[in-house]
Structures are given as structure tokens and as C-alpha cells.
Coordinates of C-alpha atoms and ligand atoms in Angstrom, one line a residue:
M18 CA 18.1 -24.5 8.5
A19 CA 16.8 -23.8 5.0
Y20 CA 13.1 -23.4 4.7
F21 CA 13.1 -22.9 0.9
E22 CA 15.8 -25.4 -0.1
N23 CA 14.3 -26.1 -3.5
V24 CA 14.9 -22.6 -4.7
G25 CA 18.1 -20.6 -5.1
K26 CA 18.7 -16.9 -5.6
I27 CA 16.3 -15.3 -8.1
N28 CA 18.3 -13.3 -10.7
Y29 CA 17.4 -11.2 -13.7
E30 CA 17.7 -13.1 -17.0
G31 CA 15.8 -10.8 -19.4
S32 CA 12.5 -11.0 -21.2
R33 CA 13.4 -14.1 -23.3
S34 CA 14.3 -16.3 -20.3
T35 CA 12.2 -19.5 -19.9
N36 CA 13.4 -20.0 -16.4
P37 CA 10.3 -19.7 -14.1
F38 CA 12.7 -18.8 -11.2
A39 CA 14.2 -15.8 -12.8
F40 CA 13.1 -12.1 -13.3
K41 CA 12.2 -11.2 -16.9
H42 CA 11.9 -7.4 -16.2
Y43 CA 13.0 -6.6 -12.7
N44 CA 16.7 -5.7 -13.1
P45 CA 17.5 -3.9 -9.9
E46 CA 20.6 -2.0 -11.2
E47 CA 18.9 -0.9 -14.5
K48 CA 18.4 2.8 -14.7
V49 CA 14.9 4.1 -15.6
A50 CA 14.0 7.8 -15.5
G51 CA 17.3 8.7 -13.8
K52 CA 17.3 6.2 -10.9
T53 CA 17.8 2.4 -10.6
M54 CA 14.7 0.2 -10.6
E55 CA 15.6 -0.8 -7.0
E56 CA 15.5 2.8 -5.9
Y57 CA 12.1 3.5 -7.5
L58 CA 10.4 0.2 -6.6
R59 CA 11.5 -0.4 -3.0
F60 CA 9.7 -3.8 -2.9
A61 CA 8.6 -5.2 0.4
M62 CA 7.5 -8.6 1.7
A63 CA 4.3 -8.7 3.7
Y64 CA 5.1 -10.8 6.7
W65 CA 1.5 -11.8 7.3
H66 CA 0.8 -13.2 3.9
T67 CA 4.2 -14.8 3.3
L68 CA 5.1 -16.2 6.7
T69 CA 2.0 -16.1 9.0
A70 CA -1.0 -17.0 6.9
G71 CA -1.7 -20.5 5.7
G72 CA -4.4 -20.2 3.1
T73 CA -7.6 -20.2 5.2
D74 CA -10.8 -18.9 3.7
P75 CA -14.3 -18.6 5.3
F76 CA -15.0 -22.2 4.1
G77 CA -11.7 -24.0 4.8
T78 CA -8.7 -24.3 7.0
E79 CA -5.1 -23.9 6.2
T80 CA -3.7 -25.7 3.1
A81 CA -0.1 -24.2 3.0
V82 CA 2.8 -26.6 3.5
R83 CA 5.6 -24.8 5.3
G84 CA 8.9 -25.8 7.0
W85 CA 7.7 -24.5 10.3
D86 CA 4.3 -26.3 10.4
H87 CA 5.5 -28.8 13.1
L88 CA 6.3 -26.0 15.5
S89 CA 4.1 -23.9 17.7
G90 CA 4.1 -20.8 19.9
M91 CA 7.3 -18.9 20.2
D92 CA 9.3 -21.7 18.4
K93 CA 7.2 -21.2 15.4
A94 CA 7.6 -17.4 15.6
K95 CA 11.4 -17.8 15.8
A96 CA 11.4 -20.2 12.8
R97 CA 9.4 -17.7 10.8
V98 CA 12.0 -15.0 11.4
E99 CA 14.7 -17.2 10.0
A100 CA 12.5 -18.1 7.0
A101 CA 11.7 -14.5 6.4
F102 CA 15.4 -13.5 6.0
E103 CA 16.1 -16.6 3.8
F104 CA 13.1 -15.7 1.6
M105 CA 14.0 -12.0 1.3
D106 CA 17.6 -12.9 0.5
K107 CA 16.6 -15.3 -2.3
M108 CA 13.9 -13.1 -3.6
N109 CA 16.1 -10.0 -3.6
L110 CA 13.6 -8.1 -1.6
Q111 CA 15.2 -5.3 0.5
Y112 CA 12.2 -4.4 2.7
F113 CA 9.5 -6.1 4.8
C114 CA 6.4 -5.0 6.7
F115 CA 4.6 -6.6 9.6
H116 CA 1.7 -6.3 12.2
D117 CA 2.6 -7.0 15.8
V118 CA 0.6 -10.2 15.9
D119 CA 2.3 -11.5 12.7
I120 CA 5.7 -11.8 14.4
A121 CA 4.8 -12.9 18.0
P122 CA 1.9 -14.8 19.7
E123 CA -0.3 -12.6 21.9
G124 CA -0.1 -15.0 24.8
S125 CA -2.6 -14.6 27.7
S126 CA -1.9 -11.0 28.7
L127 CA -0.7 -7.7 27.3
K128 CA 2.5 -8.1 29.4
E129 CA 3.2 -11.5 27.9
F130 CA 2.6 -10.0 24.4
Y131 CA 5.1 -7.2 25.0
S132 CA 7.6 -9.7 26.2
N133 CA 7.1 -12.1 23.2
I134 CA 7.4 -9.1 20.9
D135 CA 10.7 -8.1 22.5
T136 CA 12.1 -11.6 22.1
I137 CA 11.2 -11.8 18.4
V138 CA 12.3 -8.2 17.7
D139 CA 15.8 -9.1 19.1
L140 CA 16.0 -11.8 16.4
I141 CA 14.6 -9.5 13.7
E142 CA 17.1 -6.9 14.7
Q143 CA 20.0 -9.4 14.4
G144 CA 18.6 -10.6 11.0
M145 CA 18.4 -7.0 9.7
K146 CA 22.0 -6.3 10.9
S147 CA 23.5 -9.3 9.2
S148 CA 21.5 -9.1 6.0
G149 CA 21.0 -5.3 5.5
K150 CA 17.3 -5.8 5.0
K151 CA 15.1 -2.9 6.1
L152 CA 11.7 -2.4 7.7
L153 CA 9.4 -0.4 5.3
W154 CA 6.7 -0.2 8.0
N155 CA 5.2 -1.9 10.9
T156 CA 1.7 -1.6 12.4
A157 CA -0.6 -2.8 15.2
N158 CA -3.2 -5.4 14.4
M159 CA -6.3 -3.9 16.1
F160 CA -8.9 -6.0 14.2
T161 CA -8.4 -9.8 14.7
N162 CA -8.7 -10.2 18.5
P163 CA -12.4 -10.4 19.6
R164 CA -11.9 -7.4 21.9
Y165 CA -11.9 -5.2 18.8
M166 CA -15.4 -6.3 17.8
H167 CA -16.7 -2.7 18.1
G168 CA -13.5 -1.1 16.8
A169 CA -10.3 0.1 18.3
G170 CA -10.0 3.9 18.0
S171 CA -13.7 4.0 17.3
T172 CA -14.8 1.5 19.9
C173 CA -17.6 2.2 22.4
N174 CA -15.5 0.6 25.1
A175 CA -12.9 2.9 26.7
D176 CA -10.8 -0.1 28.1
V177 CA -10.5 -1.5 24.6
Y178 CA -9.5 2.0 23.4
A179 CA -6.7 1.9 26.1
H180 CA -5.6 -1.5 24.9
A181 CA -5.3 -0.2 21.3
A182 CA -3.3 2.7 22.6
A183 CA -1.0 0.2 24.4
Q184 CA -0.4 -1.7 21.1
I185 CA 0.3 1.4 19.2
K186 CA 2.8 2.6 21.9
K187 CA 4.7 -0.6 21.6
G188 CA 4.5 -0.6 17.8
L189 CA 6.1 2.9 17.8
E190 CA 8.8 1.7 20.1
V191 CA 9.5 -1.3 17.9
G192 CA 9.4 0.8 14.8
K193 CA 12.0 3.1 16.3
R194 CA 14.2 0.3 17.4
L195 CA 14.2 -1.4 14.0
G196 CA 14.5 1.9 12.1
A197 CA 11.1 1.6 10.3
E198 CA 10.8 4.2 7.6
N199 CA 7.0 4.4 8.0
Y200 CA 4.3 3.5 10.5
V201 CA 0.9 2.4 9.1
F202 CA -2.6 2.6 10.5
W203 CA -5.3 0.5 8.8
G204 CA -8.6 0.6 10.5
G205 CA -10.2 -2.8 9.8
R206 CA -12.8 -2.3 12.5
E207 CA -12.9 1.5 12.4
G208 CA -16.4 1.9 11.0
Y209 CA -19.9 0.7 11.7
E210 CA -22.5 -1.9 10.9
T211 CA -25.6 0.2 11.7
L212 CA -26.1 3.8 12.6
L213 CA -28.9 2.7 15.0
N214 CA -26.3 1.9 17.7
T215 CA -23.5 4.3 16.6
D216 CA -22.3 7.7 17.8
L217 CA -20.6 8.6 14.5
K218 CA -19.2 11.9 15.8
L219 CA -17.7 10.5 19.0
E220 CA -16.2 7.6 17.1
M221 CA -14.4 9.8 14.5
D222 CA -13.3 12.3 17.2
N223 CA -11.8 9.5 19.2
M224 CA -10.0 8.0 16.2
A225 CA -8.5 11.4 15.6
R226 CA -7.5 11.6 19.3
L227 CA -5.7 8.3 19.0
F228 CA -3.8 9.5 15.9
S229 CA -2.8 12.7 17.7
M230 CA -1.5 10.7 20.7
A231 CA 0.5 8.6 18.3
V232 CA 2.0 11.7 16.7
D233 CA 2.9 13.1 20.1
Y234 CA 4.5 9.8 21.3
A235 CA 6.6 9.4 18.2
K236 CA 7.9 12.8 18.7
E237 CA 8.6 12.2 22.4
I238 CA 10.7 9.1 21.7
G239 CA 12.3 10.6 18.6
F240 CA 10.8 8.2 16.0
D241 CA 10.8 10.0 12.7
A242 CA 9.0 7.6 10.5
Q243 CA 6.4 8.8 8.0
F244 CA 2.9 8.1 9.4
L245 CA 0.5 6.5 6.9
I246 CA -3.2 5.8 6.8
E247 CA -4.4 3.0 4.6
P248 CA -7.9 3.7 3.2
K249 CA -10.4 0.9 2.6
P250 CA -14.2 1.4 2.1
K251 CA -15.5 -1.8 3.7
E252 CA -14.6 -5.3 4.8
P253 CA -14.6 -6.3 7.5
T254 CA -16.9 -3.5 8.6
K255 CA -19.8 -2.5 6.3
H256 CA -18.7 1.1 6.3
Q257 CA -15.1 2.0 7.1
Y258 CA -14.3 5.6 8.1
D259 CA -11.1 5.8 6.0
F260 CA -13.2 5.0 2.9
D261 CA -10.9 6.2 0.2
A262 CA -8.1 8.7 -0.5
A263 CA -10.4 11.7 -0.7
T264 CA -12.3 10.9 2.4
T265 CA -9.2 10.2 4.4
I266 CA -7.5 13.4 3.3
S267 CA -10.5 15.5 4.4
F268 CA -10.6 13.6 7.7
L269 CA -6.9 14.4 8.3
Q270 CA -7.4 18.0 7.3
K271 CA -10.5 18.4 9.6
Y272 CA -8.4 17.2 12.6
N273 CA -5.2 19.1 11.7
L274 CA -3.4 15.9 11.2
D275 CA -2.6 16.3 7.5
Q276 CA 0.9 17.6 8.1
H277 CA 1.8 14.4 10.0
F278 CA 0.3 11.8 7.7
K279 CA 0.4 10.5 4.1
L280 CA -1.6 7.6 2.6
N281 CA -0.7 4.0 2.0
L282 CA -2.8 3.1 -1.0
E283 CA -3.8 -0.4 -1.9
A284 CA -5.0 -1.5 -5.3
N285 CA -7.7 -3.9 -4.2
H286 CA -9.0 -1.3 -1.7
A287 CA -9.4 1.2 -4.5
T288 CA -11.5 -1.3 -6.6
L289 CA -13.7 -2.0 -3.5
A290 CA -14.3 1.8 -3.3
G291 CA -15.4 1.9 -6.9
H292 CA -12.2 3.6 -8.1
T293 CA -9.2 2.6 -10.2
F294 CA -5.9 2.4 -8.3
E295 CA -4.5 5.3 -10.5
H296 CA -7.5 7.4 -9.3
E297 CA -6.5 6.9 -5.7
L298 CA -2.8 7.7 -6.5
R299 CA -3.7 10.8 -8.5
V300 CA -6.0 12.2 -5.7
A301 CA -3.2 11.6 -3.1
R302 CA -0.5 12.9 -5.4
I303 CA -2.1 16.2 -6.2
N304 CA -2.7 16.8 -2.5
G305 CA 0.9 15.9 -1.6
M306 CA -0.3 12.8 0.3
L307 CA 1.1 9.9 -1.8
G308 CA 3.1 7.9 0.8
S309 CA 3.4 4.2 -0.1
L310 CA 1.7 1.4 -1.9
D311 CA 0.2 -2.0 -1.1
A312 CA 0.5 -3.8 -4.4
N313 CA -2.0 -6.4 -5.2
Q314 CA -5.1 -6.8 -7.4
G315 CA -8.7 -7.9 -7.0
D316 CA -10.9 -10.1 -9.1
M317 CA -13.6 -8.2 -11.0
L318 CA -15.9 -11.2 -10.6
L319 CA -15.6 -11.3 -6.8
G320 CA -16.7 -8.5 -4.6
W321 CA -14.2 -8.9 -1.8
D322 CA -10.5 -8.2 -1.1
T323 CA -8.9 -11.1 -2.8
D324 CA -5.4 -9.7 -2.4
E325 CA -4.0 -11.4 -5.5
F326 CA -0.4 -10.8 -6.6
P327 CA -0.5 -8.0 -9.3
V328 CA -0.1 -9.3 -12.8
N329 CA -2.0 -6.7 -14.8
I330 CA 0.6 -4.7 -16.8
Y331 CA -2.0 -2.1 -17.9
D332 CA -2.9 -1.3 -14.3
A333 CA 0.8 -1.4 -13.2
T334 CA 1.7 1.0 -16.0
L335 CA -0.8 3.6 -14.9
T336 CA 0.2 3.0 -11.2
L337 CA 3.9 3.6 -12.0
Y338 CA 2.9 6.6 -14.1
E339 CA 1.6 8.3 -11.0
V340 CA 4.6 7.2 -8.9
L341 CA 7.0 8.7 -11.5
K342 CA 5.0 11.9 -11.7
N343 CA 5.3 12.0 -7.9
D344 CA 9.1 11.8 -8.3
G345 CA 9.1 8.4 -6.6
L346 CA 7.6 7.4 -3.2
G347 CA 10.2 9.0 -0.9
K348 CA 10.2 7.0 2.3
G349 CA 7.4 4.8 1.0
G350 CA 7.7 1.6 -1.1
I351 CA 5.8 -1.1 -2.7
N352 CA 4.6 -3.8 -0.3
F353 CA 3.1 -6.9 -1.7
D354 CA 0.0 -7.1 0.4
A355 CA -0.9 -10.2 -1.6
K356 CA -1.3 -13.9 -1.0
V357 CA -0.9 -17.0 -3.1
R358 CA -4.1 -18.7 -3.9
R359 CA -5.2 -21.5 -1.6
Q360 CA -4.4 -24.2 -4.1
S361 CA -0.9 -22.8 -4.6
F362 CA 0.1 -24.4 -1.3
E363 CA 3.8 -25.2 -1.9
P364 CA 6.7 -22.9 -0.7
E365 CA 7.8 -22.5 -4.4
D366 CA 4.5 -20.7 -5.1
L367 CA 5.6 -17.8 -2.9
F368 CA 8.6 -17.3 -5.3
H369 CA 6.4 -17.5 -8.4
A370 CA 4.0 -15.0 -6.9
H371 CA 6.7 -12.5 -6.0
I372 CA 8.5 -12.9 -9.3
A373 CA 5.2 -12.2 -11.1
G374 CA 4.4 -9.1 -9.0
M375 CA 7.9 -7.7 -9.2
D376 CA 8.2 -8.2 -13.0
T377 CA 4.8 -6.7 -13.6
Y378 CA 5.7 -3.6 -11.6
A379 CA 9.1 -3.4 -13.3
K380 CA 7.6 -3.6 -16.7
G381 CA 5.0 -1.0 -15.7
L382 CA 7.8 1.3 -14.6
K383 CA 9.7 1.0 -17.9
V384 CA 6.5 1.7 -19.9
A385 CA 5.5 4.6 -17.7
A386 CA 8.9 6.2 -18.0
K387 CA 8.8 6.0 -21.8
L388 CA 5.3 7.5 -21.8
I389 CA 6.5 10.4 -19.7
E390 CA 9.7 10.8 -21.7
D391 CA 7.8 11.1 -24.9
R392 CA 5.2 13.4 -23.3
V393 CA 2.5 11.2 -24.8
F394 CA -0.3 12.3 -22.4
D395 CA 1.4 15.5 -21.1
D396 CA 1.3 17.3 -24.5
F397 CA -2.3 16.2 -25.1
V398 CA -3.4 17.4 -21.6
E399 CA -1.5 20.6 -21.9
K400 CA -3.1 21.5 -25.2
R401 CA -6.6 20.4 -24.0
Y402 CA -6.5 23.0 -21.2
S403 CA -4.7 25.7 -23.2
S404 CA -7.7 28.0 -23.1
F405 CA -6.8 28.7 -19.5
N406 CA -3.3 30.0 -20.5
E407 CA -4.4 33.4 -21.8
G408 CA -7.3 35.9 -22.1
I409 CA -10.4 35.1 -20.1
G410 CA -9.0 31.6 -19.1
A411 CA -5.9 33.2 -17.5
E412 CA -8.2 35.6 -15.6
I413 CA -10.1 32.7 -14.2
V414 CA -7.0 30.8 -13.1
S415 CA -5.4 33.9 -11.6
G416 CA -8.5 34.5 -9.5
K417 CA -9.2 37.9 -11.1
A418 CA -12.5 36.9 -12.7
T419 CA -15.8 37.3 -11.0
L420 CA -19.3 36.1 -12.0
A421 CA -20.1 39.6 -13.2
S422 CA -16.9 39.9 -15.4
L423 CA -17.5 36.4 -16.8
A424 CA -21.1 37.1 -17.5
E425 CA -20.1 40.3 -19.3
Y426 CA -17.5 38.4 -21.3
A427 CA -20.1 35.7 -22.3
L428 CA -22.7 38.2 -23.3
N429 CA -20.3 39.9 -25.7
N430 CA -18.6 36.7 -26.9
E431 CA -19.8 36.4 -30.5
Q432 CA -17.6 33.6 -31.5
P433 CA -17.2 31.2 -28.5
R434 CA -14.3 28.7 -28.9
K435 CA -15.5 25.4 -30.3
N436 CA -15.1 22.2 -28.2
E437 CA -12.5 19.7 -29.3
S438 CA -12.6 15.9 -29.1
G439 CA -11.2 14.3 -25.9
R440 CA -9.7 11.5 -28.2
Q441 CA -10.1 8.9 -25.5
E442 CA -9.9 5.9 -27.9
M443 CA -6.8 7.3 -29.6
L444 CA -5.1 7.8 -26.2
K445 CA -6.0 4.3 -25.1
A446 CA -4.6 2.9 -28.3
L447 CA -1.4 4.8 -27.8
L448 CA -1.1 3.4 -24.3
N449 CA -1.5 -0.1 -25.7
Q450 CA 1.1 0.7 -28.3
Y451 CA 3.6 1.6 -25.6
I452 CA 2.8 -1.4 -23.4
L453 CA 3.2 -3.8 -26.4
A454 CA 6.4 -2.3 -27.7
E455 CA 9.5 -4.3 -27.0
Ligands
XUL4 C1 -6.3 -5.3 4.9 C2 -5.0 -4.7 4.7 C3 -4.1 -4.8 5.9 C4 -3.2 -3.6 6.0 C5 -2.3 -3.5 7.2 O1 -7.2 -5.3 3.8 O2 -4.7 -4.3 3.6 O3 -3.3 -5.9 5.8 O4 -2.3 -3.5 4.9 O5 -3.0 -3.7 8.3
CO5 CO1 -2.9 -3.4 2.9

């Protein structure tokens, strides 16, 4: 059965095309910076937004009209698997990502949940075999069920902690079976509402223990996916422990987990943390921790995680700039953790949304590659710091300088170098020039 019968395969037609069901920039085979667009971008469909969610918000119920609406339970879950492969095929998406609860109903016990997962994973495995689609990452949802009200790895309830461990164990087994390239942890409830009832140290130590157990179990079963943590500062909890890239990296370093993890960075999470997305990518990149991306964008007039499809070329350019400087994302990819607006309720809207996101990132990739090729910012930055290439600057960088040697230098320095302009406006105009060029 076709769930998206009104839409055919989406193809590249070039930037002049007027066909809303065509790519204007995403041309999978086109070479950019030495690789094909498809190799760099590794786009993924988020199962939860595209198949499972239906457009609820805190004030309203589902609005989405989908071909599986008349079904329920396992029948609905099975229909969604079929729809997922039809959508990925038509959309030319090679990867997908899911939480355990996205693909299968939890049922009334953990045993039933395991068995539901097994049934659906059988279908997913068949779909992957016949289509060649790949699992970018899977994860365990340890935030929706009421049992996780106090957290999962950071809960005050040891039985809930054990339940979380059971979900992760199954998630790792599923990931291995489906050849997942990464395994993600996002701690939606790993944080606190008030310190008055919180043992901060125990909560963080316990979270680290759960991550270590996951590392050990993956090793035990021979699952060689890249582990990823997805930072987010708040929502649903007031304060989340994996606040942003810098906080998460230092958490991983403190617990000796940094060699086992990288980061899955999300654009809207960056803005919630008061950062630009490129800031988060740069921090991860210079620490060797840039793993994968959740592509979306927030709304600057709304203070929550709106998970809109990314359409901002300026942001996409700076994002892809970091990706190219990282020499790609390795095992990672670009997962559209994004949802259509509640009033975009028709199945066609899922196509328009993914086309918009994929074209935006493809255009960003082309512009970023040109900026790097022409060394637009590299030359400027290199010259800006050139005082550290020789003389006293080289002594500082090599570690030879001391406070005493620098003080002596400063005391005898009769003609200190003059500061030069940072030329911020000129650089931003250059960036615009590259974005707007044909
Ligand atoms: C929530 C979020 C999650 C993670 C996976 O803000 O981004 O969907 O990506 O759990
Ligand atoms: Co996300």
C-alpha cells in the first residue's frame, strides 16, 4: 500500500526549477570539496517527527492526517514501518533515526515491550535489506513515560534506574542487529527542578555510571557504533545536566568517558543555551568531539524548542563551514529532528519540509566550500594572530615564556605593536557576498 500516493520520487532539477516537489540545490552526486553531496550530508529522517508524532502541542490534540490513522497498536506500528521506507525512498534519504517507543508500543510490561520491539525490528531489518537504507542512530526514550518523572540515569528511584538500564540494553542490541552507525543519549529528564530536593553529586555520578555500563555492554556484544550525547540546556527540565557542548565535554572528561563519546549537536538546543549553532560545532570540533547533527531551527520570538525545519541559509552556511573544517562528520550525519507546523497537516507537507531542509543544507555546503577554497576567513584569521608566529609570541605559544620573562619584555618594549581592526562588518559583508553569489 502507498501512504504517499500523491507524491513521486523527488529529483534534483536545479535552482531555476519551479516544481515544489524537486530539489533546487541538493544534487546527491555533485562533487563539493572532494566528495559528493550525499557523502558529506548523510541526511536522516527522524522517525518520531515524521511517522509517530501527529501535531500535538500543549493546547491541542493531533491535527495530522496520515494513511495509518485508522489503525492502532501493533498494526499501526507495522504500517508506519512500510510508510517509513516509502517516504525515505521517495525523498532520497539514505538514513533514519528512532527512539524505541517511536517504533513499537510499550504495552503493559517490559517483557511485552521487548517482544513488540523484536517484531517491528524484524520488519525494519527486512525493509533495510531490500531498500539499502541505513540506521544513523537509535536511542531509548527515557523521558515520556511517567516513571521517568524524576529522571532516568539521574532518578532518585533505583528501580526506575534499572528500568532505564533495561531499555538501553535492548537499544544496544537493536542497534547492533540493525548495524546502527551511532547510538544516542539525550537526557530529557536528566536534570533538576529545584536543588532543595536534589543530590546533585549522586545524580551526576549515577548518570556517568549508566554511560559506563552502556560502553561495557556495547563492547561485550561487539556493537561498534559511535556513542553520542546530545546536549540541551533545558526543556523539559529546568536545568539539564548536558547543558551545552562545553559542559558535556567536561562531564565526559571528568568521568573518563571522553574517549567513548562524541556529541550530537542540535541547532535549536544551541539557541536555547544562548549560543549559535556554529559555536557549539566549533567547541566540539576543536576538542575532537564533533559527532553528528540534529538539523532544525528555533524561532527567535519563541523561547522553546520549536524544532522547525532549517531554512536559514546564513546559519546553514556557518554550520557546514564547521563540518567541512572537521573533514566531514565521519560516522555521523544530519538528522532532521524537525517537525512540520501543526497547520501543515497533510502528508505532502512532510515532503515540502524535507526538501526545504535538504536544499538549505546543500546550498550551505556549496557556499561553505567556496569560502574555504578561497580562504576568505582563513587568511584573515591567520594574519590576525600572526604576532604569535615569531619573537615573544612564539615563546608564549611554545610554552617557554614565564610571567617574569614576559614582564621583562613588556618593561623594555618601547614600541609595542599597535592593535589592528577586527573588520567584523567587512567579513560579514563578504559572507553575504558569497551566499548571494550564483
Ligand atoms: C529533544 C530531542 C530528542 C533527541 C533524541 O529535544 O532533540 O528528540 O534528539 O532523544
Ligand atoms: Co534532537
